[in-house]
Coordinates of C-alpha atoms and ligand atoms in Angstrom, one line a residue:
M1 CA -21.2 -3.7 13.2
S2 CA -21.9 -4.7 9.6
A3 CA -20.3 -7.8 8.1
L4 CA -18.1 -5.7 5.9
K5 CA -16.8 -3.6 8.9
D6 CA -16.2 -6.8 10.9
K7 CA -14.2 -8.3 8.1
L8 CA -12.3 -5.0 7.5
L9 CA -11.4 -4.8 11.2
E10 CA -10.0 -8.4 11.1
K11 CA -7.9 -7.4 8.0
I12 CA -6.7 -4.2 9.7
K13 CA -5.6 -6.0 12.8
A14 CA -3.7 -8.6 10.7
H15 CA -2.0 -5.8 8.6
R16 CA -0.9 -3.4 11.3
P17 CA 2.1 -5.4 12.5
R18 CA 3.5 -5.4 9.0
T19 CA 3.5 -1.6 8.7
T20 CA 4.9 -1.3 12.3
R21 CA 7.8 -3.7 11.5
L22 CA 8.6 -1.9 8.3
M23 CA 8.9 1.4 10.1
K24 CA 10.7 0.2 13.1
E25 CA 13.1 -2.4 11.8
Y26 CA 13.6 -1.5 8.1
G27 CA 13.0 2.3 8.2
D28 CA 16.5 3.1 7.1
V29 CA 16.6 0.8 4.0
V30 CA 16.9 2.8 0.8
I31 CA 14.3 1.8 -1.8
D32 CA 14.7 4.4 -4.5
Q33 CA 17.0 7.1 -5.9
V34 CA 15.8 10.6 -6.9
K35 CA 17.1 12.2 -10.1
A36 CA 17.2 16.0 -10.8
S37 CA 14.8 15.4 -13.7
Q38 CA 12.3 13.8 -11.3
V39 CA 12.5 16.7 -8.8
I40 CA 11.7 19.2 -11.6
G41 CA 9.4 16.8 -13.5
G42 CA 6.5 16.3 -11.1
M43 CA 8.2 13.6 -8.9
R44 CA 7.5 11.2 -11.8
G45 CA 8.0 7.6 -10.8
I46 CA 9.6 8.1 -7.4
K47 CA 8.5 5.2 -5.2
S48 CA 7.2 7.1 -2.2
L49 CA 3.7 6.0 -1.5
V50 CA 2.3 2.7 -0.2
T51 CA -1.2 1.3 -1.1
D52 CA -2.5 -2.3 -1.3
I53 CA -5.8 -1.3 -2.9
S54 CA -4.4 -1.2 -6.5
Y55 CA -1.2 -1.5 -8.4
L56 CA -0.5 -0.1 -11.9
D57 CA 1.9 -2.1 -13.9
P58 CA 3.3 -0.1 -16.9
E59 CA 2.9 -2.9 -19.3
E60 CA -0.2 -4.7 -18.0
G61 CA -2.3 -1.8 -16.5
I62 CA -4.3 -1.7 -13.3
R63 CA -4.9 -4.5 -10.9
Y64 CA -7.4 -4.0 -8.0
R65 CA -6.3 -6.1 -5.1
G66 CA -4.3 -8.3 -7.4
Y67 CA -7.1 -8.8 -10.0
T68 CA -7.0 -7.4 -13.6
L69 CA -10.0 -5.5 -14.7
P70 CA -11.4 -8.4 -16.8
E71 CA -11.1 -10.6 -13.7
V72 CA -12.8 -8.0 -11.5
L73 CA -15.7 -7.7 -14.0
E74 CA -15.9 -11.5 -14.3
M75 CA -15.7 -12.4 -10.6
L76 CA -17.8 -9.7 -8.8
P77 CA -21.4 -10.6 -8.3
K78 CA -23.8 -9.1 -10.8
P79 CA -27.5 -8.2 -10.7
K80 CA -29.7 -10.7 -12.6
G81 CA -29.4 -10.3 -16.3
A82 CA -26.7 -7.6 -16.1
E83 CA -23.5 -7.6 -18.0
M84 CA -21.6 -5.6 -15.4
P85 CA -21.2 -6.2 -11.6
Y86 CA -22.5 -4.3 -8.6
V87 CA -20.4 -1.3 -7.8
E88 CA -21.1 -2.0 -4.1
G89 CA -19.2 -5.3 -4.6
L90 CA -16.2 -3.4 -5.8
Y91 CA -16.1 -1.4 -2.6
H92 CA -16.0 -4.7 -0.7
L93 CA -13.1 -5.9 -2.9
L94 CA -11.1 -2.7 -2.6
L95 CA -11.5 -2.6 1.2
T96 CA -10.9 -6.3 2.0
G97 CA -9.3 -7.9 -1.0
E98 CA -12.1 -10.4 -1.1
I99 CA -15.0 -11.0 -3.6
P100 CA -18.2 -10.7 -1.6
S101 CA -20.6 -13.6 -1.2
E102 CA -24.3 -13.2 -2.3
D103 CA -25.3 -12.6 1.4
E104 CA -22.5 -10.0 1.8
I105 CA -23.5 -8.1 -1.3
D106 CA -27.2 -8.1 -0.3
E107 CA -26.3 -6.6 3.1
L108 CA -24.0 -4.1 1.5
I109 CA -26.6 -2.9 -1.0
L110 CA -29.1 -2.4 1.8
D111 CA -26.5 -0.5 3.8
F112 CA -25.7 1.8 0.8
N113 CA -29.5 2.3 0.2
N114 CA -30.0 3.4 3.9
R115 CA -27.3 6.0 3.5
R116 CA -28.7 7.6 0.3
S117 CA -30.7 10.5 1.8
V118 CA -29.1 13.9 0.8
P119 CA -29.9 16.9 3.1
K120 CA -31.8 19.7 1.4
Y121 CA -29.1 22.2 1.9
V122 CA -27.0 20.3 -0.7
W123 CA -29.6 21.0 -3.3
D124 CA -29.7 24.6 -2.2
V125 CA -25.9 24.9 -2.7
I126 CA -26.2 23.3 -6.2
D127 CA -29.1 25.5 -7.1
A128 CA -27.3 28.7 -6.0
F129 CA -24.4 28.2 -8.5
P130 CA -24.4 30.9 -11.2
E131 CA -25.0 30.0 -14.9
G132 CA -21.9 28.9 -16.7
S133 CA -20.4 27.1 -13.7
H134 CA -18.6 23.9 -14.5
P135 CA -20.3 20.7 -13.1
M136 CA -17.0 19.7 -11.5
A137 CA -17.0 23.0 -9.5
I138 CA -20.6 22.3 -8.5
L139 CA -19.8 18.7 -7.5
S140 CA -16.8 19.8 -5.4
A141 CA -18.9 22.4 -3.5
A142 CA -21.8 20.0 -3.0
V143 CA -19.4 17.5 -1.4
M144 CA -17.9 20.2 0.6
S145 CA -21.2 21.4 1.9
L146 CA -21.7 17.9 3.5
Q147 CA -18.7 18.3 5.7
R148 CA -20.8 19.2 8.6
E149 CA -22.1 15.6 8.7
S150 CA -18.6 14.2 9.3
H151 CA -18.5 11.6 12.1
F152 CA -14.7 11.7 12.1
S153 CA -14.6 15.4 12.8
I154 CA -17.2 15.2 15.5
R155 CA -15.5 12.3 17.2
Y156 CA -12.0 13.8 16.8
K157 CA -13.1 16.9 18.7
K158 CA -14.4 14.7 21.5
G159 CA -11.0 12.9 21.6
M160 CA -10.9 9.5 19.9
S161 CA -8.1 7.0 20.0
K162 CA -5.9 6.8 16.9
M163 CA -6.8 3.1 16.7
D164 CA -10.4 4.1 16.0
Y165 CA -9.8 6.7 13.3
W166 CA -10.6 4.1 10.6
D167 CA -14.1 3.4 12.0
S168 CA -15.6 6.9 11.7
T169 CA -13.7 7.4 8.4
Y170 CA -15.5 4.3 7.1
E171 CA -18.8 5.7 8.2
D172 CA -18.1 9.1 6.5
A173 CA -16.8 7.4 3.3
T174 CA -19.7 5.0 3.0
N175 CA -22.2 7.8 3.6
L176 CA -20.6 10.0 1.0
L177 CA -20.2 7.2 -1.6
A178 CA -23.9 6.3 -1.3
K179 CA -24.8 10.0 -2.0
M180 CA -22.3 10.8 -4.7
P181 CA -24.3 9.3 -7.7
I182 CA -27.5 11.0 -6.4
I183 CA -25.7 14.3 -6.2
G184 CA -24.2 13.7 -9.7
A185 CA -27.6 12.9 -11.2
Y186 CA -29.1 15.9 -9.6
I187 CA -26.4 18.2 -11.1
Y188 CA -27.0 16.6 -14.5
N189 CA -30.8 17.2 -14.4
R190 CA -30.4 20.7 -12.9
L191 CA -28.0 21.8 -15.6
Y192 CA -29.1 20.0 -18.7
K193 CA -32.6 18.6 -18.2
P194 CA -34.5 21.0 -16.0
E195 CA -37.7 19.6 -17.5
N196 CA -37.1 16.4 -15.5
G197 CA -37.4 18.2 -12.2
S198 CA -35.8 16.4 -9.2
I199 CA -36.0 12.6 -9.5
C200 CA -36.0 10.7 -6.2
P201 CA -33.8 7.6 -5.8
D202 CA -35.5 4.2 -6.2
P203 CA -34.8 2.2 -3.1
T204 CA -35.3 -1.1 -4.9
L205 CA -32.3 -0.5 -7.2
D206 CA -28.6 -1.0 -6.8
L207 CA -26.2 2.0 -7.1
G208 CA -25.6 1.7 -10.8
A209 CA -29.2 1.0 -11.8
N210 CA -30.4 3.9 -9.5
F211 CA -28.0 6.2 -11.1
A212 CA -29.3 5.3 -14.6
F213 CA -32.9 5.7 -13.3
M214 CA -32.1 9.2 -11.9
M215 CA -30.4 10.2 -15.1
G216 CA -33.6 9.2 -16.9
K217 CA -31.7 6.6 -19.1
P218 CA -33.1 3.2 -20.0
K219 CA -31.1 -0.1 -20.1
P220 CA -28.2 -0.8 -20.8
Y221 CA -27.2 2.6 -19.2
D222 CA -27.3 0.8 -15.8
D223 CA -24.5 -1.4 -17.0
V224 CA -22.7 1.5 -18.6
S225 CA -22.8 3.2 -15.2
R226 CA -21.6 0.2 -13.3
M227 CA -18.7 -0.3 -15.9
Y228 CA -17.8 3.3 -15.8
F229 CA -17.7 3.6 -12.0
I230 CA -15.8 0.4 -11.6
I231 CA -13.1 1.0 -14.2
H232 CA -12.4 4.5 -13.0
A233 CA -12.3 3.6 -9.3
D234 CA -8.5 3.5 -8.7
H235 CA -5.2 3.8 -10.4
E236 CA -2.8 3.4 -7.5
S237 CA -1.9 6.3 -5.4
G238 CA 0.4 8.7 -7.4
N239 CA -2.1 10.1 -9.9
V240 CA -3.3 13.6 -9.2
S241 CA -6.8 12.8 -7.9
A242 CA -5.8 9.8 -5.7
H243 CA -2.7 11.6 -4.4
T244 CA -4.6 14.7 -3.6
G245 CA -7.2 12.8 -1.6
H246 CA -4.4 11.0 0.3
L247 CA -2.4 14.2 0.9
V248 CA -5.3 16.2 2.2
A249 CA -6.5 13.4 4.4
S250 CA -3.0 13.0 5.8
S251 CA -3.5 16.1 7.8
L252 CA -6.6 14.4 9.3
S253 CA -9.0 16.4 7.3
D254 CA -12.1 14.3 6.9
V255 CA -13.1 12.5 3.7
Y256 CA -15.4 15.4 2.7
Y257 CA -12.5 17.8 2.5
A258 CA -10.3 15.2 0.9
T259 CA -12.9 14.1 -1.7
S260 CA -13.7 17.7 -2.7
A261 CA -10.0 18.3 -3.1
M262 CA -9.5 15.2 -5.2
I263 CA -12.4 16.3 -7.4
N264 CA -10.6 19.6 -8.0
G265 CA -7.5 17.7 -9.1
L266 CA -9.5 15.5 -11.4
A267 CA -10.9 18.6 -13.1
G268 CA -7.7 19.3 -14.9
P269 CA -7.4 18.6 -18.7
L270 CA -4.3 16.6 -18.3
H271 CA -6.2 14.3 -15.9
G272 CA -9.9 13.5 -15.7
L273 CA -11.1 16.4 -17.9
A274 CA -9.3 14.7 -20.8
N275 CA -12.5 12.7 -21.4
Q276 CA -14.4 15.8 -22.2
E277 CA -11.5 17.1 -24.3
V278 CA -11.6 13.9 -26.4
L279 CA -15.2 14.6 -27.3
R280 CA -14.6 18.2 -28.0
W281 CA -11.7 17.2 -30.3
L282 CA -13.7 14.5 -32.0
Q283 CA -16.6 16.8 -32.6
G284 CA -14.1 19.3 -34.2
L285 CA -13.0 16.6 -36.6
K286 CA -16.6 15.6 -37.3
E287 CA -17.7 19.1 -38.0
R288 CA -14.8 19.6 -40.4
M289 CA -15.8 16.4 -42.3
G290 CA -19.6 17.1 -42.5
D291 CA -21.4 13.9 -43.6
K292 CA -18.3 12.2 -45.0
F293 CA -16.2 9.7 -42.9
P294 CA -12.5 10.8 -43.1
T295 CA -9.9 9.0 -45.1
E296 CA -6.7 7.9 -43.3
E297 CA -4.9 10.9 -44.9
E298 CA -7.5 13.3 -43.5
L299 CA -7.3 11.8 -40.1
K300 CA -3.5 12.1 -40.1
K301 CA -3.7 15.7 -41.2
Y302 CA -6.1 16.5 -38.3
V303 CA -3.8 14.8 -35.7
W304 CA -0.7 16.5 -37.0
G305 CA -2.5 19.8 -37.0
T306 CA -3.3 19.4 -33.3
L307 CA 0.3 18.6 -32.5
K308 CA 1.7 21.4 -34.7
R309 CA -0.5 23.9 -32.8
G310 CA 1.4 22.7 -29.7
N311 CA -1.6 20.8 -28.2
V312 CA -1.7 17.3 -26.9
I313 CA -3.8 14.5 -28.4
P314 CA -6.4 14.0 -25.7
G315 CA -6.9 10.5 -24.6
Y316 CA -3.4 9.4 -25.6
G317 CA -0.3 9.0 -23.4
H318 CA 0.1 8.2 -19.8
A319 CA 2.6 9.0 -17.0
V320 CA 3.0 5.3 -16.0
L321 CA 1.3 3.1 -18.6
R322 CA 3.4 2.0 -21.6
K323 CA 0.7 0.0 -23.4
T324 CA -3.0 0.4 -24.4
D325 CA -4.9 1.1 -21.2
P326 CA -7.0 -2.0 -20.2
R327 CA -9.7 0.5 -19.2
Y328 CA -9.8 1.5 -22.9
T329 CA -10.0 -2.1 -23.9
V330 CA -12.9 -2.9 -21.5
Q331 CA -14.9 -0.1 -23.0
R332 CA -14.0 -1.0 -26.5
E333 CA -15.3 -4.5 -26.0
F334 CA -18.5 -3.1 -24.5
C335 CA -18.8 -0.9 -27.6
L336 CA -18.2 -3.7 -30.0
A337 CA -20.9 -5.8 -28.2
N338 CA -23.5 -3.0 -27.9
M339 CA -22.8 -0.1 -30.3
K340 CA -20.4 -1.2 -33.0
D341 CA -22.1 0.9 -35.7
D342 CA -21.9 4.1 -33.7
E343 CA -20.3 6.8 -35.9
L344 CA -18.1 8.3 -33.1
F345 CA -17.0 4.9 -32.1
K346 CA -15.8 4.3 -35.7
Y347 CA -13.8 7.6 -35.4
V348 CA -12.2 6.4 -32.2
D349 CA -11.3 3.1 -33.8
A350 CA -9.9 4.7 -36.9
L351 CA -7.8 7.1 -34.8
Y352 CA -6.5 4.1 -32.8
N353 CA -5.0 2.8 -36.0
I354 CA -3.0 6.0 -36.7
V355 CA -2.4 8.1 -33.6
P356 CA 0.2 5.8 -32.0
D357 CA 2.4 5.8 -35.1
I358 CA 2.1 9.6 -35.3
L359 CA 3.1 10.1 -31.7
R360 CA 6.0 7.8 -32.2
E361 CA 7.1 9.7 -35.2
Q362 CA 6.8 13.0 -33.3
G363 CA 9.0 11.4 -30.7
K364 CA 7.9 13.2 -27.5
A365 CA 5.2 11.1 -25.7
K366 CA 6.7 8.2 -23.8
N367 CA 3.5 6.3 -24.3
P368 CA 1.8 6.6 -27.7
W369 CA -1.2 4.4 -26.7
P370 CA -4.7 5.4 -25.8
N371 CA -5.8 5.8 -22.2
V372 CA -9.2 5.4 -20.6
D373 CA -10.4 8.8 -21.7
A374 CA -10.0 8.1 -25.4
Q375 CA -13.1 5.9 -25.3
S376 CA -15.2 6.8 -22.3
G377 CA -17.0 9.9 -23.7
V378 CA -18.0 8.1 -26.8
V379 CA -20.0 5.6 -24.7
Q380 CA -21.8 8.3 -22.8
W381 CA -22.5 10.2 -26.1
H382 CA -24.0 7.1 -27.6
Y383 CA -26.5 6.7 -24.7
G384 CA -27.6 10.3 -24.9
V385 CA -25.3 12.0 -22.3
K386 CA -24.1 14.5 -24.8
E387 CA -23.2 17.3 -22.4
F388 CA -19.5 16.5 -22.3
D389 CA -18.7 19.0 -19.5
F390 CA -20.5 16.4 -17.3
Y391 CA -18.2 13.4 -18.1
T392 CA -15.6 14.2 -15.4
V393 CA -18.4 14.1 -12.8
L394 CA -18.9 10.5 -13.7
F395 CA -15.2 9.9 -13.4
S396 CA -15.3 11.5 -9.9
I397 CA -18.0 9.2 -8.7
G398 CA -16.0 6.2 -9.7
R399 CA -12.7 7.6 -8.4
S400 CA -14.2 8.3 -5.0
F401 CA -14.4 4.6 -4.4
G402 CA -10.7 4.1 -4.7
V403 CA -9.7 7.4 -3.0
M404 CA -11.9 6.7 0.1
S405 CA -11.0 3.1 0.4
N406 CA -7.4 4.3 0.5
I407 CA -8.1 6.9 3.1
I408 CA -9.9 4.3 5.4
W409 CA -6.7 2.2 5.2
D410 CA -4.4 5.2 5.7
R411 CA -6.2 5.9 8.9
A412 CA -6.2 2.2 10.0
L413 CA -2.4 2.0 9.4
G414 CA -1.7 5.4 10.9
Y415 CA 0.0 6.7 7.8
S416 CA 1.9 10.0 8.5
L417 CA 1.2 13.5 7.5
E418 CA 2.8 14.0 4.1
R419 CA 5.7 16.4 4.1
P420 CA 8.2 16.1 1.3
K421 CA 11.2 18.5 1.2
S422 CA 11.6 21.3 -1.3
I423 CA 14.9 22.9 -2.3
T424 CA 15.7 26.1 -4.3
T425 CA 17.1 26.2 -7.9
D426 CA 20.4 27.4 -6.5
M427 CA 20.6 24.3 -4.2
L428 CA 19.6 22.0 -7.1
E429 CA 22.3 23.5 -9.3
E430 CA 24.9 23.1 -6.6
M431 CA 23.8 19.5 -5.9
V432 CA 24.2 18.5 -9.6
G433 CA 27.6 20.2 -9.8
I434 CA 26.9 23.4 -11.8
N435 CA 29.3 26.3 -11.3
K436 CA 26.8 29.1 -11.1
D437 CA 29.0 32.0 -12.3
E438 CA 30.3 30.0 -15.3
S439 CA 26.9 28.6 -16.2
E440 CA 25.2 32.0 -16.2
K441 CA 27.8 33.2 -18.7
E442 CA 27.2 30.1 -20.8
L443 CA 23.4 30.6 -20.7
V444 CA 23.6 34.2 -21.7
T445 CA 25.9 33.5 -24.7
S446 CA 24.1 30.4 -25.9
Ligands
CMX1 N1 -0.1 14.2 -27.3 C1 1.0 15.0 -27.6 N2 2.0 15.1 -26.8 C2 2.1 14.3 -25.7 C3 1.0 13.4 -25.4 C4 -0.1 13.4 -26.3 N3 -1.2 12.6 -26.0 N4 1.4 12.7 -24.3 C5 2.6 13.2 -23.9 N5 3.0 14.2 -24.8 C6 4.2 15.0 -24.7 C7 4.1 15.8 -23.4 O1 3.3 16.9 -23.4 C8 5.6 16.1 -23.1 O2 5.9 17.2 -23.9 P1 7.0 18.3 -23.4 O3 8.3 17.5 -23.3 O4 7.0 19.3 -24.5 O5 6.4 18.8 -22.1 C9 6.3 14.8 -23.7 O6 5.3 14.2 -24.6 C10 6.6 13.8 -22.6 O7 5.5 13.5 -21.8 P2 5.3 12.1 -21.2 O8 6.4 11.9 -20.2 O9 5.1 11.0 -22.2 O10 3.9 12.2 -20.4 P3 3.7 12.9 -19.0 O11 3.9 11.9 -17.9 O12 4.4 14.2 -18.8 O13 2.1 13.3 -19.1 C11 -0.1 12.9 -19.7 C12 1.1 12.2 -19.1 C13 -1.3 11.9 -19.6 C14 -0.5 14.1 -19.0 C15 0.1 13.2 -21.2 O14 0.4 11.9 -21.9 C16 -1.0 13.9 -21.9 O15 -1.0 15.2 -21.8 N6 -2.0 13.2 -22.6 C17 -3.1 13.9 -23.1 C18 -4.1 14.2 -22.1 C19 -4.8 12.9 -21.5 O16 -5.2 12.1 -22.3 N7 -4.9 12.8 -20.2 C20 -5.5 11.8 -19.5 C21 -4.6 10.8 -18.8 C22 -5.4 9.7 -18.1 C23 -6.1 10.4 -16.9 O17 -5.4 10.7 -15.9 O18 -7.3 10.5 -16.9

């Protein structure tokens, strides 16, 4: 067994009694109330999931295993001369709550490298997609095609003990995580840079550097990739992608099914796709301005125009956060250090000074501040990844680390099949005390 698996097993054994006690001795304790608005409004904020991998504080932003993003970026081991840490080290942190030592990180990088080989049939699946297919649809199908490799599914058929579910899930997750960046880079080259042909992984490089190499991008794109994958890795369990992964895996579908499903959830414009929407929206503004940088008044007019057409301002607002997203801030600091004169970055910065006030004035969004997506596309654009349809694939690779770490722990702690209860509108009206006959008359006359 690898050092990481040994350590994980130790942690799992220590944790299991806590979950068992909560279920057995405290199972009837009420921890939340549910309002009618939450039942209709996407279950917003109902405390109904448990995860120790990350926690999202509305004011402070995300913490991975208790560490803020700046702490994570500071503490995780880094390649020599790099600004950003190894992504492999993040996996160690998410799974165990511990920062890996130099020996542990070396072993883990080697383990990831040994799992990189992608079967040819995956390339055939990607190549078979018709022109005009979205890269997220292609990624989802590519991941799905790998399902036949699942150790969990094979061992489940043979009859494995529940206590061992985590082990084959770990194998599946690590295999898939090692392959995801390679699949992502292949999709990029296939769709946008066919002249590059297929670039083979470089076994001497860590995950982030190898991704940059396969994308054909020089330094500091290796650091951009590490930063990007790390900051997108997890955002506790209730967001669409993480929750979808957890939900699908709760039926004991393996991580290939669960990851493909989470990718599909991330592909929506209110979630991961917002990063491409931001770029589309900024380009619209730039085209309108020509060579001239907009004045504050022109920017305000553009923002109000979007709102008046009934559209959202992409990259702003959040279901949980109530402050500027620290993932936005991390990227902003990277931009200030590496690309402060970039024109699009200046647009993003100028918008930061006016959008929150406008959203407050409009009075709808509960959070007027920028989220991760307001900044991420601009970084990619600067380093030559200008095909913004591709941006959510990058988000998916990062998010896979959190989703799969969660699924390994779900299996280890024996979390149940998800099965919330639905009710009809009639029942809901009755529960809140609406007299149906009277209210129908009122609704018709009002
Ligand atoms: N621009 C305009 N209106 C916004 C808004 C924005 N950026 N953010 C929220 N609103 C509106 C909502 O559409 C909603 O309007 P209605 O009452 O007419 O339906 C109202 O404000 C209240 O919404 P909320 O409770 O503040 O936000 P939600 O939890 O419903 O939605 C989110 C959160 C992220 C979907 C929303 O803020 C949004 O659409 N933002 C723009 C898209 C975006 O950037 N998504 C990426 C989020 C990060 C990620 O998951 O990747």
